[in-house]
């Protein structure tokens, strides 16, 4: 994977830039020693690493504004970072960048149950947002699987989803307002506790913009009252095709589960070996969860089971208790850990129309066989968001490259059947060069123009999201020495 | 003023490119039912030739439709499969006195979202993909037809609610939801606005999945009516109606109304039709709804979104935005005399940095300034009355 050459002029000016940063930030908020900045050399896409020029850890919107204003004046690129859990390399530094971490921005600013919102600083972790309101019976709905560690800033940057977004939507559907700092230090307030924008929906553009447009320091988030209860049903099938048809029938029947999770044979067996959840030995497993009162749950599970029975399931297990629910979820929640025990893996994030599920799963199996690698599929079936785990051996020379090439083939397949490259992880550097497969030159140009408006000098997280060739002239113009 | 009527997207793109070359302003027209302010244009660009559903997959809850398609056609096709657009778009003919047929493109261009907005999201939340022609005549795609998509910048949201000033939408993809088996409302009679607002925010803070919370100070019988809607399977609605009534009992006795009831009246501000005065739609935080209502004195009001959406019928010369001091949110003028639009402007003024970003986007997407010129300017302008 290619990254642009660092600007030698910036590298040469490192001492002066660090001194400026130390002037405007409190002691301890600037890190510049090579052995210390190494802690920030990568995010969760660990195959790629590069220590930044310096790291700053501001603790207020004013400090973020001061940093950006300084870097803007000095022409220094800035890479924002939440908790560093990006699987797409969204927070991968370059050698000539200042890495801006929001970890110290972790306060709850306002909680309002009457108006159902919470306002937080964006370095706060996803789970601790719910933690701040759950004693009062509320929760924040988006629940990415990294929710223990991932920051709201990163959730907004990647428009994160989670297992329950079939009912509750993704980040953009639960984000009411932000405080955004532009690259020149300007502080902009968008949205708030009221609904919908007065003019253009800039909030909607910010969400999912991968740190391309500004740094979000505060966020107003929708909170909801927790449902009375939730229970899943586990359904096993002989083939992925039948499981896919069952998902489609559940949706068509007017049922709206909060989650429909899918696992294929290899993941079922790996999870069972690892977590001992009592999963049946089948080729496809659905976990369908519904919410409500006990009687509402019983009725919905009965309707789902009726539909499932029409597809001759090998196993049908309705949870009757919290303990049974926990056991059904245990294997699924251990999936990534279980696969990690067997092999190194790349986790993909493509999305397909639900109707294409059987075909795409068959093609993934064929492609994987052609590359001589292994694959396990674990995903959110209700919305077609696939997470194939491509298994490889990091110690075998050439294996990573093979897995990456297979991943690119699978994502191209997703696009060909009418889907997209990424449903919740973001483009980052990982899928940057596949963007031109999904979008034509005019489509990309329109997106580049939005960045031109927010960040005319192309200093914020450059060399991400867009194919390098597409953004090159803009980045080069930005890097040209000021006359 | 000539009317240009392209028969497909390619013709439309040619027409826009030609208009850009001559710098002739285009008023973008769907069904001609929604006009918050009016564009100062030389020609009309009609979407009436771009109609039809291009893809409907009930099993995937997905619909792709051309922008000029009448909304009623879409609603009927979805109803046949027991599905719907969950955001409950409002029909402006209730209060506008205009004829015409609402279209999918017009609905998306104003982000028309009704009572269910508070539970199911806005029009913009249901939009998952778009094709549009920018102000230079280029065809641009963004998003797609799948439920989750974070591939690149989200221009779908940007197009929603942009009133045709950044591009002419030609095709839109929506996420759908199933229609419920049962619809019912738990209602309370006779509450004053402040108490009604407290009842609504109380209901919204329960786990009973309320899909509408509105208060009509002058209800259908002339008396105040507070309504909380529940939807789902009959047993589920019955359970929740009972629980909700218990939670709300200290606000007054409740009764259950079956079916759609008065919700269309709330959605379309139907009671304002044929009456003198300006119609405003104001989005505030729910607890600010009654505060604003008090400041509006004797104005005729509808409170939706648990108090967070105020529809107001007020004298044309009332500076409504001046009454919003200390209250966040925004007010849109939806109906009024030309001089009323000239005086107050249709859209809420934006703070300088936001106005700067918006102007920047407009300059990039429509450099010749030909798409609905003057519309969505946040200051009153000549264009608003043209």
XYZ file of N, CA and C in Angstrom, chain A residues 83 102 105-113 116-144 146-156 171 174-177 217-226:
198
model
N -9.930 6.435 19.308
C -9.248 5.479 20.192
C -8.300 4.571 19.418
N -8.027 12.624 20.542
C -9.075 13.285 21.327
C -9.320 12.575 22.669
N -10.524 14.388 25.714
C -11.841 15.029 25.634
C -12.899 13.980 25.978
N -13.063 13.705 27.274
C -13.894 12.546 27.615
C -15.045 12.855 28.567
N -15.417 14.122 28.668
C -16.434 14.499 29.656
C -17.859 14.393 29.114
N -18.789 14.087 30.013
C -20.216 14.259 29.719
C -20.546 15.717 30.030
N -21.126 16.437 29.074
C -21.386 17.865 29.257
C -22.813 18.140 29.711
N -23.760 17.305 29.257
C -25.159 17.562 29.577
C -25.956 16.279 29.345
N -26.853 15.989 30.280
C -27.754 14.847 30.099
C -29.177 15.353 30.272
N -30.046 15.045 29.324
C -31.401 15.608 29.336
C -32.378 14.501 28.937
N -33.052 13.913 29.944
C -33.962 12.796 29.651
C -35.271 13.268 29.044
N -34.375 13.743 25.656
C -33.725 12.511 25.214
C -32.411 12.739 24.466
N -31.509 13.482 25.066
C -30.184 13.595 24.451
C -29.097 13.645 25.518
N -27.897 13.328 25.085
C -26.721 13.502 25.919
C -25.702 14.261 25.080
N -25.003 15.202 25.721
C -23.960 15.921 24.998
C -22.634 15.537 25.630
N -21.714 15.043 24.826
C -20.428 14.554 25.341
C -19.271 15.127 24.534
N -18.108 15.122 25.163
C -16.893 15.343 24.382
C -16.598 14.040 23.646
N -16.004 14.153 22.473
C -15.998 12.997 21.569
C -14.914 11.958 21.834
N -14.007 12.234 22.778
C -13.021 11.210 23.128
C -13.623 10.137 24.020
N -14.820 10.381 24.499
C -15.501 9.412 25.361
C -15.779 8.140 24.566
N -15.681 6.990 25.239
C -15.913 5.737 24.511
C -17.411 5.516 24.321
N -17.730 4.775 23.289
C -19.119 4.455 22.956
C -19.840 3.842 24.160
N -19.234 2.819 24.783
C -19.918 2.116 25.873
C -20.116 3.021 27.089
N -19.186 3.948 27.312
C -19.311 4.806 28.489
C -20.350 5.901 28.281
N -20.801 6.110 27.044
C -21.942 7.009 26.828
C -23.189 6.330 27.397
N -23.393 5.081 27.002
C -24.496 4.326 27.597
C -24.295 4.200 29.103
N -23.053 4.000 29.518
C -22.757 3.886 30.947
C -23.218 5.094 31.748
N -23.180 6.269 31.116
C -23.553 7.498 31.827
C -25.059 7.614 32.034
N -25.853 6.848 31.281
C -27.312 7.016 31.369
C -28.047 5.715 31.729
N -27.336 4.596 31.784
C -28.077 3.336 31.915
C -28.681 3.140 33.301
N -28.093 3.764 34.324
C -28.696 3.651 35.655
C -30.093 4.264 35.663
N -30.324 5.194 34.761
C -31.647 5.822 34.655
C -32.513 5.155 33.593
N -32.046 4.025 33.060
C -32.878 3.257 32.143
C -32.732 3.646 30.683
N -31.705 4.410 30.334
C -31.531 4.840 28.942
C -30.294 4.186 28.318
N -30.171 4.289 27.001
C -28.977 3.792 26.321
C -28.749 4.571 25.030
N -27.504 4.485 24.538
C -27.143 5.044 23.230
C -27.088 3.866 22.265
N -27.867 3.937 21.153
C -28.156 2.734 20.369
C -26.991 2.163 19.537
N -26.251 2.967 18.767
C -25.196 2.332 17.940
C -24.209 1.555 18.813
N -23.938 0.313 18.431
C -23.110 -0.549 19.293
C -22.076 -1.325 18.485
N -21.098 -0.629 17.902
C -20.043 -1.360 17.176
C -19.360 -2.360 18.098
N -16.472 -2.937 18.784
C -15.346 -2.402 19.558
C -15.819 -1.398 20.605
N -17.100 -1.454 21.000
C -17.684 -0.356 21.772
C -17.040 -0.109 23.128
N -16.350 -1.120 23.656
C -15.654 -0.929 24.925
C -14.518 0.080 24.761
N -13.895 0.092 23.604
C -12.704 0.919 23.392
C -12.938 2.104 22.466
N -13.818 1.973 21.481
C -13.874 2.987 20.426
C -14.493 4.291 20.911
N -14.012 5.405 20.372
C -14.459 6.726 20.795
C -15.608 7.215 19.919
N -16.442 8.077 20.483
C -17.530 8.683 19.725
C -16.968 9.443 18.517
N -15.802 10.058 18.677
C -15.186 10.782 17.553
C -14.988 9.855 16.365
N -14.492 8.649 16.650
C -14.275 7.674 15.578
C -15.590 7.146 15.037
N -16.584 6.960 15.915
C -17.915 6.522 15.470
C -18.488 7.514 14.472
N -18.329 8.811 14.771
C -18.847 9.845 13.870
C -18.039 9.847 12.570
N -24.810 5.544 13.264
C -24.492 6.787 13.966
C -25.234 7.983 13.381
N -28.539 8.771 14.718
C -28.614 9.014 16.160
C -27.792 10.221 16.599
N -27.256 10.938 15.621
C -26.413 12.107 15.902
C -27.242 13.370 15.662
N -27.375 14.196 16.698
C -28.231 15.380 16.589
C -27.441 16.660 16.344
N -26.211 16.688 16.815
C -25.435 17.918 16.641
C -23.963 17.693 16.935
N -15.350 17.812 18.233
C -14.901 17.785 19.631
C -16.032 17.502 20.610
N -17.262 17.858 20.212
C -18.416 17.600 21.071
C -19.552 17.074 20.213
N -20.392 16.232 20.813
C -21.504 15.667 20.048
C -22.759 15.595 20.903
N -23.891 15.931 20.286
C -25.198 15.740 20.915
C -25.779 14.465 20.326
N -26.071 13.483 21.187
C -26.490 12.157 20.740
C -27.881 11.836 21.258
N -28.689 11.183 20.412
C -30.006 10.709 20.827
C -29.837 9.572 21.812
N -30.510 9.637 22.954
C -30.566 8.477 23.845
C -32.010 7.982 23.894
N -32.161 6.681 24.113
C -33.475 6.044 24.101
C -33.676 5.278 25.405
N -34.956 5.138 25.776
C -35.272 4.307 26.927
C -35.027 2.841 26.555
N -34.411 2.126 27.478
C -34.128 0.711 27.223
C -35.417 -0.078 27.059
